[in-house]
């Protein structure tokens, strides 16, 4: 799976989880709000019931007090009758206030209020004024039963009100239990969904962590592998260095003995040798010296391959002039036209590029030796939008059929007797150009000359 | 020619013979002492280690030092020569097969007077020895004997 689609999937999953969680929490919030409201309703209904009880008690007392006054004529019983009337009125008003949401109760309360004031007011007017004569037993009993009747009627009405309110309470109770159930269901669902989501996220995260750990493990493994390879390479390089050091020392020493004692033989025993013997000795010496040259060139090739690069801007025009000058001085007898373009430069290792130029320019000098009108050119050309540098001579040239053999070490296209050399020079040049991420190729024609063209980085970023 | 002696520090008998031959070819008649390893070279110049009163002979005018030596290598010999008061200013020309940069750098770092790579071609070797003798034993003004530290 690509990391992009993985990412998209993660974002989507997370979005869905968020929406689910938010929905569940909204639901549980709503049901909780309703629950609180229904709890409030229940307590409200209780308040109404309590108030109804108080009113009933008040009325009952009023009735009883009037009866006691009638029997005893003691005004102490009815001294607070006025207060009772006011209290009853207040109690009804409070009930109206409490049941403001219930139109039926309001209506009933209005009736009750009228009847209370009528009954109590009637009692006050009929029984509480001082009678001319004490009432008869009959009168007493009749008044009492009438009051009883009135009080009962009132009570039943009030009780009905209470029943009405009680019904409401039952309704609300059942509503409350419904909301309680809904709330707990919503909370349960929220908790469940939350847990499921958490589990999902946990699983996803664990998988991510595992994947990452695995990737890290792979990286660490690769890294340690690379480190081991690097250490091995370092060891091999070290061995190679030791090897070329001992080649440099030990392989050359016997050659010196061969050449030196051949020289001694030639000088000290000249009389005892005929021409053939002296020729053999000469050949021995030539062979020893040639092997010495081969060893030197091989070491140079190895050095060029492994030496550390110190990069910088190199003035190739100045470098070519200096090297050409040195070659011309060493071989002062020849007249060669030299044309070196100004402003040639490259980004590279000065010492390595000098070795490359020395080889190329020495070749140009060497192979143009048989042309009396020799010309060596160093310049720049654009080729397919790319800058190329070239070193050209009008010397012996070569057959293009063998162009691919030019850069192979020890491959030569000319006899050593015609043009001396080890055949390592161009291989060395090629390695240097390759180490600069460049390319080199050769064009030539027999007896017309050769052109070596190569690319080199111009700026630090090109390399 | 001047009659200063030469100490040749060289383990290969072939090289000793060829070097002596090159001296002869150049008519260098200086007395030549040969040390076959690093220990012999140091004993010749500084006396035997541990002896109470070492009494080494007169110092040579020139030391030709090979680097690949048995027991103690050339660079170590050079270090000893430069660290001793008696031989501090001695002319030591490193003469070796190697052209490795490391040897060159080390030699000059530890105070070699000059560094010559022995060529395979014996004619070139004779020429090198000639120029060497001419320069260091004839043309060059040696520091006065017994120069103390400045």
PDB file of N, CA and C in Angstrom, chain A residues 244-245 248-250 252-253 255-257 259-261 263-264 267-268 285 288-289 292 296 306, chain B residues 14-15 17-18 21 25 67-68 96-101 103 117-123 126:
ATOM      1  N   UNK A 244      50.917  -2.128  -2.860  1.00  0.00           N
ATOM      2  CA  UNK A 244      51.607  -1.281  -3.832  1.00  0.00           C
ATOM      3  C   UNK A 244      52.892  -0.707  -3.221  1.00  0.00           C
ATOM      4  N   UNK A 245      52.878  -0.563  -1.892  1.00  0.00           N
ATOM      5  CA  UNK A 245      54.101  -0.094  -1.229  1.00  0.00           C
ATOM      6  C   UNK A 245      55.221  -1.120  -1.413  1.00  0.00           C
ATOM      7  N   UNK A 248      56.331  -1.193  -4.921  1.00  0.00           N
ATOM      8  CA  UNK A 248      57.187  -0.040  -5.154  1.00  0.00           C
ATOM      9  C   UNK A 248      58.610  -0.301  -4.637  1.00  0.00           C
ATOM     10  N   UNK A 249      58.683  -0.915  -3.447  1.00  0.00           N
ATOM     11  CA  UNK A 249      59.994  -1.159  -2.853  1.00  0.00           C
ATOM     12  C   UNK A 249      60.681  -2.405  -3.409  1.00  0.00           C
ATOM     13  N   UNK A 250      59.978  -3.518  -3.233  1.00  0.00           N
ATOM     14  CA  UNK A 250      60.653  -4.806  -3.374  1.00  0.00           C
ATOM     15  C   UNK A 250      60.781  -5.270  -4.809  1.00  0.00           C
ATOM     16  N   UNK A 252      61.154  -3.330  -7.412  1.00  0.00           N
ATOM     17  CA  UNK A 252      62.118  -2.516  -8.151  1.00  0.00           C
ATOM     18  C   UNK A 252      63.554  -2.842  -7.766  1.00  0.00           C
ATOM     19  N   UNK A 253      63.754  -3.276  -6.522  1.00  0.00           N
ATOM     20  CA  UNK A 253      65.126  -3.520  -6.048  1.00  0.00           C
ATOM     21  C   UNK A 253      65.873  -4.550  -6.919  1.00  0.00           C
ATOM     22  N   UNK A 255      65.364  -5.292  -9.959  1.00  0.00           N
ATOM     23  CA  UNK A 255      65.582  -4.704 -11.288  1.00  0.00           C
ATOM     24  C   UNK A 255      66.831  -3.834 -11.291  1.00  0.00           C
ATOM     25  N   UNK A 256      67.026  -3.127 -10.181  1.00  0.00           N
ATOM     26  CA  UNK A 256      68.229  -2.295 -10.067  1.00  0.00           C
ATOM     27  C   UNK A 256      69.480  -3.165 -10.092  1.00  0.00           C
ATOM     28  N   UNK A 257      69.414  -4.305  -9.403  1.00  0.00           N
ATOM     29  CA  UNK A 257      70.566  -5.220  -9.408  1.00  0.00           C
ATOM     30  C   UNK A 257      70.830  -5.746 -10.820  1.00  0.00           C
ATOM     31  N   UNK A 259      70.002  -4.437 -13.705  1.00  0.00           N
ATOM     32  CA  UNK A 259      70.535  -3.386 -14.572  1.00  0.00           C
ATOM     33  C   UNK A 259      71.951  -2.991 -14.154  1.00  0.00           C
ATOM     34  N   UNK A 260      72.121  -2.853 -12.855  1.00  0.00           N
ATOM     35  CA  UNK A 260      73.431  -2.413 -12.338  1.00  0.00           C
ATOM     36  C   UNK A 260      74.530  -3.398 -12.662  1.00  0.00           C
ATOM     37  N   UNK A 261      74.294  -4.694 -12.395  1.00  0.00           N
ATOM     38  CA  UNK A 261      75.371  -5.675 -12.637  1.00  0.00           C
ATOM     39  C   UNK A 261      75.552  -5.954 -14.124  1.00  0.00           C
ATOM     40  N   UNK A 263      75.356  -3.644 -16.268  1.00  0.00           N
ATOM     41  CA  UNK A 263      76.195  -2.485 -16.590  1.00  0.00           C
ATOM     42  C   UNK A 263      77.648  -2.766 -16.215  1.00  0.00           C
ATOM     43  N   UNK A 264      77.838  -3.363 -15.019  1.00  0.00           N
ATOM     44  CA  UNK A 264      79.189  -3.678 -14.553  1.00  0.00           C
ATOM     45  C   UNK A 264      79.851  -4.705 -15.477  1.00  0.00           C
ATOM     46  N   UNK A 267      80.912  -3.190 -18.679  1.00  0.00           N
ATOM     47  CA  UNK A 267      82.084  -2.317 -18.568  1.00  0.00           C
ATOM     48  C   UNK A 267      83.352  -3.100 -18.245  1.00  0.00           C
ATOM     49  N   UNK A 268      83.242  -3.944 -17.191  1.00  0.00           N
ATOM     50  CA  UNK A 268      84.450  -4.590 -16.680  1.00  0.00           C
ATOM     51  C   UNK A 268      84.883  -5.777 -17.531  1.00  0.00           C
ATOM     52  N   UNK A 285      69.342  -5.214 -19.985  1.00  0.00           N
ATOM     53  CA  UNK A 285      69.189  -3.903 -19.358  1.00  0.00           C
ATOM     54  C   UNK A 285      67.911  -3.211 -19.832  1.00  0.00           C
ATOM     55  N   UNK A 288      64.944  -4.771 -18.116  1.00  0.00           N
ATOM     56  CA  UNK A 288      64.847  -4.361 -16.706  1.00  0.00           C
ATOM     57  C   UNK A 288      64.296  -2.947 -16.601  1.00  0.00           C
ATOM     58  N   UNK A 289      64.801  -2.077 -17.455  1.00  0.00           N
ATOM     59  CA  UNK A 289      64.336  -0.687 -17.386  1.00  0.00           C
ATOM     60  C   UNK A 289      62.878  -0.570 -17.797  1.00  0.00           C
ATOM     61  N   UNK A 292      60.801  -1.638 -15.004  1.00  0.00           N
ATOM     62  CA  UNK A 292      60.781  -0.555 -14.021  1.00  0.00           C
ATOM     63  C   UNK A 292      59.731   0.497 -14.388  1.00  0.00           C
ATOM     64  N   UNK A 296      56.282   1.532 -12.437  1.00  0.00           N
ATOM     65  CA  UNK A 296      55.987   2.927 -12.077  1.00  0.00           C
ATOM     66  C   UNK A 296      54.617   3.357 -12.594  1.00  0.00           C
ATOM     67  N   UNK A 306      42.946   5.576  -6.200  1.00  0.00           N
ATOM     68  CA  UNK A 306      42.564   5.574  -4.786  1.00  0.00           C
ATOM     69  C   UNK A 306      42.872   6.868  -4.053  1.00  0.00           C
TER      70      UNK A 306
ATOM     71  N   UNK B  14      73.644  -6.215  -2.761  1.00  0.00           N
ATOM     72  CA  UNK B  14      73.688  -5.740  -4.151  1.00  0.00           C
ATOM     73  C   UNK B  14      73.747  -4.225  -4.203  1.00  0.00           C
ATOM     74  N   UNK B  15      72.851  -3.615  -3.430  1.00  0.00           N
ATOM     75  CA  UNK B  15      72.798  -2.156  -3.440  1.00  0.00           C
ATOM     76  C   UNK B  15      74.081  -1.548  -2.885  1.00  0.00           C
ATOM     77  N   UNK B  17      77.101  -2.876  -3.125  1.00  0.00           N
ATOM     78  CA  UNK B  17      78.102  -2.984  -4.184  1.00  0.00           C
ATOM     79  C   UNK B  17      77.876  -1.957  -5.282  1.00  0.00           C
ATOM     80  N   UNK B  18      76.621  -1.832  -5.682  1.00  0.00           N
ATOM     81  CA  UNK B  18      76.319  -0.900  -6.779  1.00  0.00           C
ATOM     82  C   UNK B  18      76.581   0.539  -6.361  1.00  0.00           C
ATOM     83  N   UNK B  21      80.205   1.084  -6.365  1.00  0.00           N
ATOM     84  CA  UNK B  21      80.649   1.163  -7.755  1.00  0.00           C
ATOM     85  C   UNK B  21      80.363   2.551  -8.327  1.00  0.00           C
ATOM     86  N   UNK B  25      82.942   5.109  -9.874  1.00  0.00           N
ATOM     87  CA  UNK B  25      82.761   5.652 -11.228  1.00  0.00           C
ATOM     88  C   UNK B  25      82.886   7.163 -11.230  1.00  0.00           C
ATOM     89  N   UNK B  67      65.348   3.329   3.683  1.00  0.00           N
ATOM     90  CA  UNK B  67      64.233   3.343   4.635  1.00  0.00           C
ATOM     91  C   UNK B  67      63.861   1.955   5.120  1.00  0.00           C
ATOM     92  N   UNK B  68      63.870   0.987   4.188  1.00  0.00           N
ATOM     93  CA  UNK B  68      63.503  -0.386   4.564  1.00  0.00           C
ATOM     94  C   UNK B  68      64.704  -1.092   5.169  1.00  0.00           C
ATOM     95  N   UNK B  96      66.178   5.664  -1.401  1.00  0.00           N
ATOM     96  CA  UNK B  96      65.347   4.462  -1.291  1.00  0.00           C
ATOM     97  C   UNK B  96      64.688   4.116  -2.610  1.00  0.00           C
ATOM     98  N   UNK B  97      64.088   2.945  -2.684  1.00  0.00           N
ATOM     99  CA  UNK B  97      63.380   2.505  -3.886  1.00  0.00           C
ATOM    100  C   UNK B  97      62.023   3.186  -4.010  1.00  0.00           C
ATOM    101  N   UNK B  98      61.466   3.509  -2.857  1.00  0.00           N
ATOM    102  CA  UNK B  98      60.068   3.940  -2.832  1.00  0.00           C
ATOM    103  C   UNK B  98      59.865   5.363  -3.337  1.00  0.00           C
ATOM    104  N   UNK B  99      58.733   5.554  -3.991  1.00  0.00           N
ATOM    105  CA  UNK B  99      58.338   6.913  -4.337  1.00  0.00           C
ATOM    106  C   UNK B  99      56.989   7.201  -3.688  1.00  0.00           C
ATOM    107  N   UNK B 100      56.644   6.396  -2.695  1.00  0.00           N
ATOM    108  CA  UNK B 100      55.357   6.584  -2.014  1.00  0.00           C
ATOM    109  C   UNK B 100      55.357   7.925  -1.305  1.00  0.00           C
ATOM    110  N   UNK B 101      54.227   8.599  -1.425  1.00  0.00           N
ATOM    111  CA  UNK B 101      54.100   9.931  -0.849  1.00  0.00           C
ATOM    112  C   UNK B 101      54.355   9.900   0.655  1.00  0.00           C
ATOM    113  N   UNK B 103      56.336   8.012   2.410  1.00  0.00           N
ATOM    114  CA  UNK B 103      57.770   7.990   2.730  1.00  0.00           C
ATOM    115  C   UNK B 103      58.393   9.362   2.548  1.00  0.00           C
ATOM    116  N   UNK B 117      65.172   8.990  -4.981  1.00  0.00           N
ATOM    117  CA  UNK B 117      64.636   7.672  -5.308  1.00  0.00           C
ATOM    118  C   UNK B 117      65.620   6.968  -6.237  1.00  0.00           C
ATOM    119  N   UNK B 118      66.044   5.790  -5.851  1.00  0.00           N
ATOM    120  CA  UNK B 118      67.032   5.070  -6.649  1.00  0.00           C
ATOM    121  C   UNK B 118      66.409   4.650  -7.974  1.00  0.00           C
ATOM    122  N   UNK B 119      66.958   5.096  -9.100  1.00  0.00           N
ATOM    123  CA  UNK B 119      66.383   4.705 -10.378  1.00  0.00           C
ATOM    124  C   UNK B 119      66.820   3.290 -10.760  1.00  0.00           C
ATOM    125  N   UNK B 120      66.032   2.659 -11.614  1.00  0.00           N
ATOM    126  CA  UNK B 120      66.402   1.320 -12.086  1.00  0.00           C
ATOM    127  C   UNK B 120      67.628   1.407 -13.004  1.00  0.00           C
ATOM    128  N   UNK B 121      67.623   2.398 -13.854  1.00  0.00           N
ATOM    129  CA  UNK B 121      68.722   2.568 -14.819  1.00  0.00           C
ATOM    130  C   UNK B 121      70.009   2.950 -14.085  1.00  0.00           C
ATOM    131  N   UNK B 122      71.034   2.062 -14.186  1.00  0.00           N
ATOM    132  CA  UNK B 122      72.267   2.290 -13.423  1.00  0.00           C
ATOM    133  C   UNK B 122      72.981   3.570 -13.857  1.00  0.00           C
ATOM    134  N   UNK B 123      72.858   3.921 -15.141  1.00  0.00           N
ATOM    135  CA  UNK B 123      73.480   5.175 -15.601  1.00  0.00           C
ATOM    136  C   UNK B 123      72.893   6.375 -14.864  1.00  0.00           C
ATOM    137  N   UNK B 126      74.290   6.408 -11.330  1.00  0.00           N
ATOM    138  CA  UNK B 126      75.632   6.994 -11.265  1.00  0.00           C
ATOM    139  C   UNK B 126      75.556   8.513 -11.285  1.00  0.00           C
TER     140      UNK B 126
END
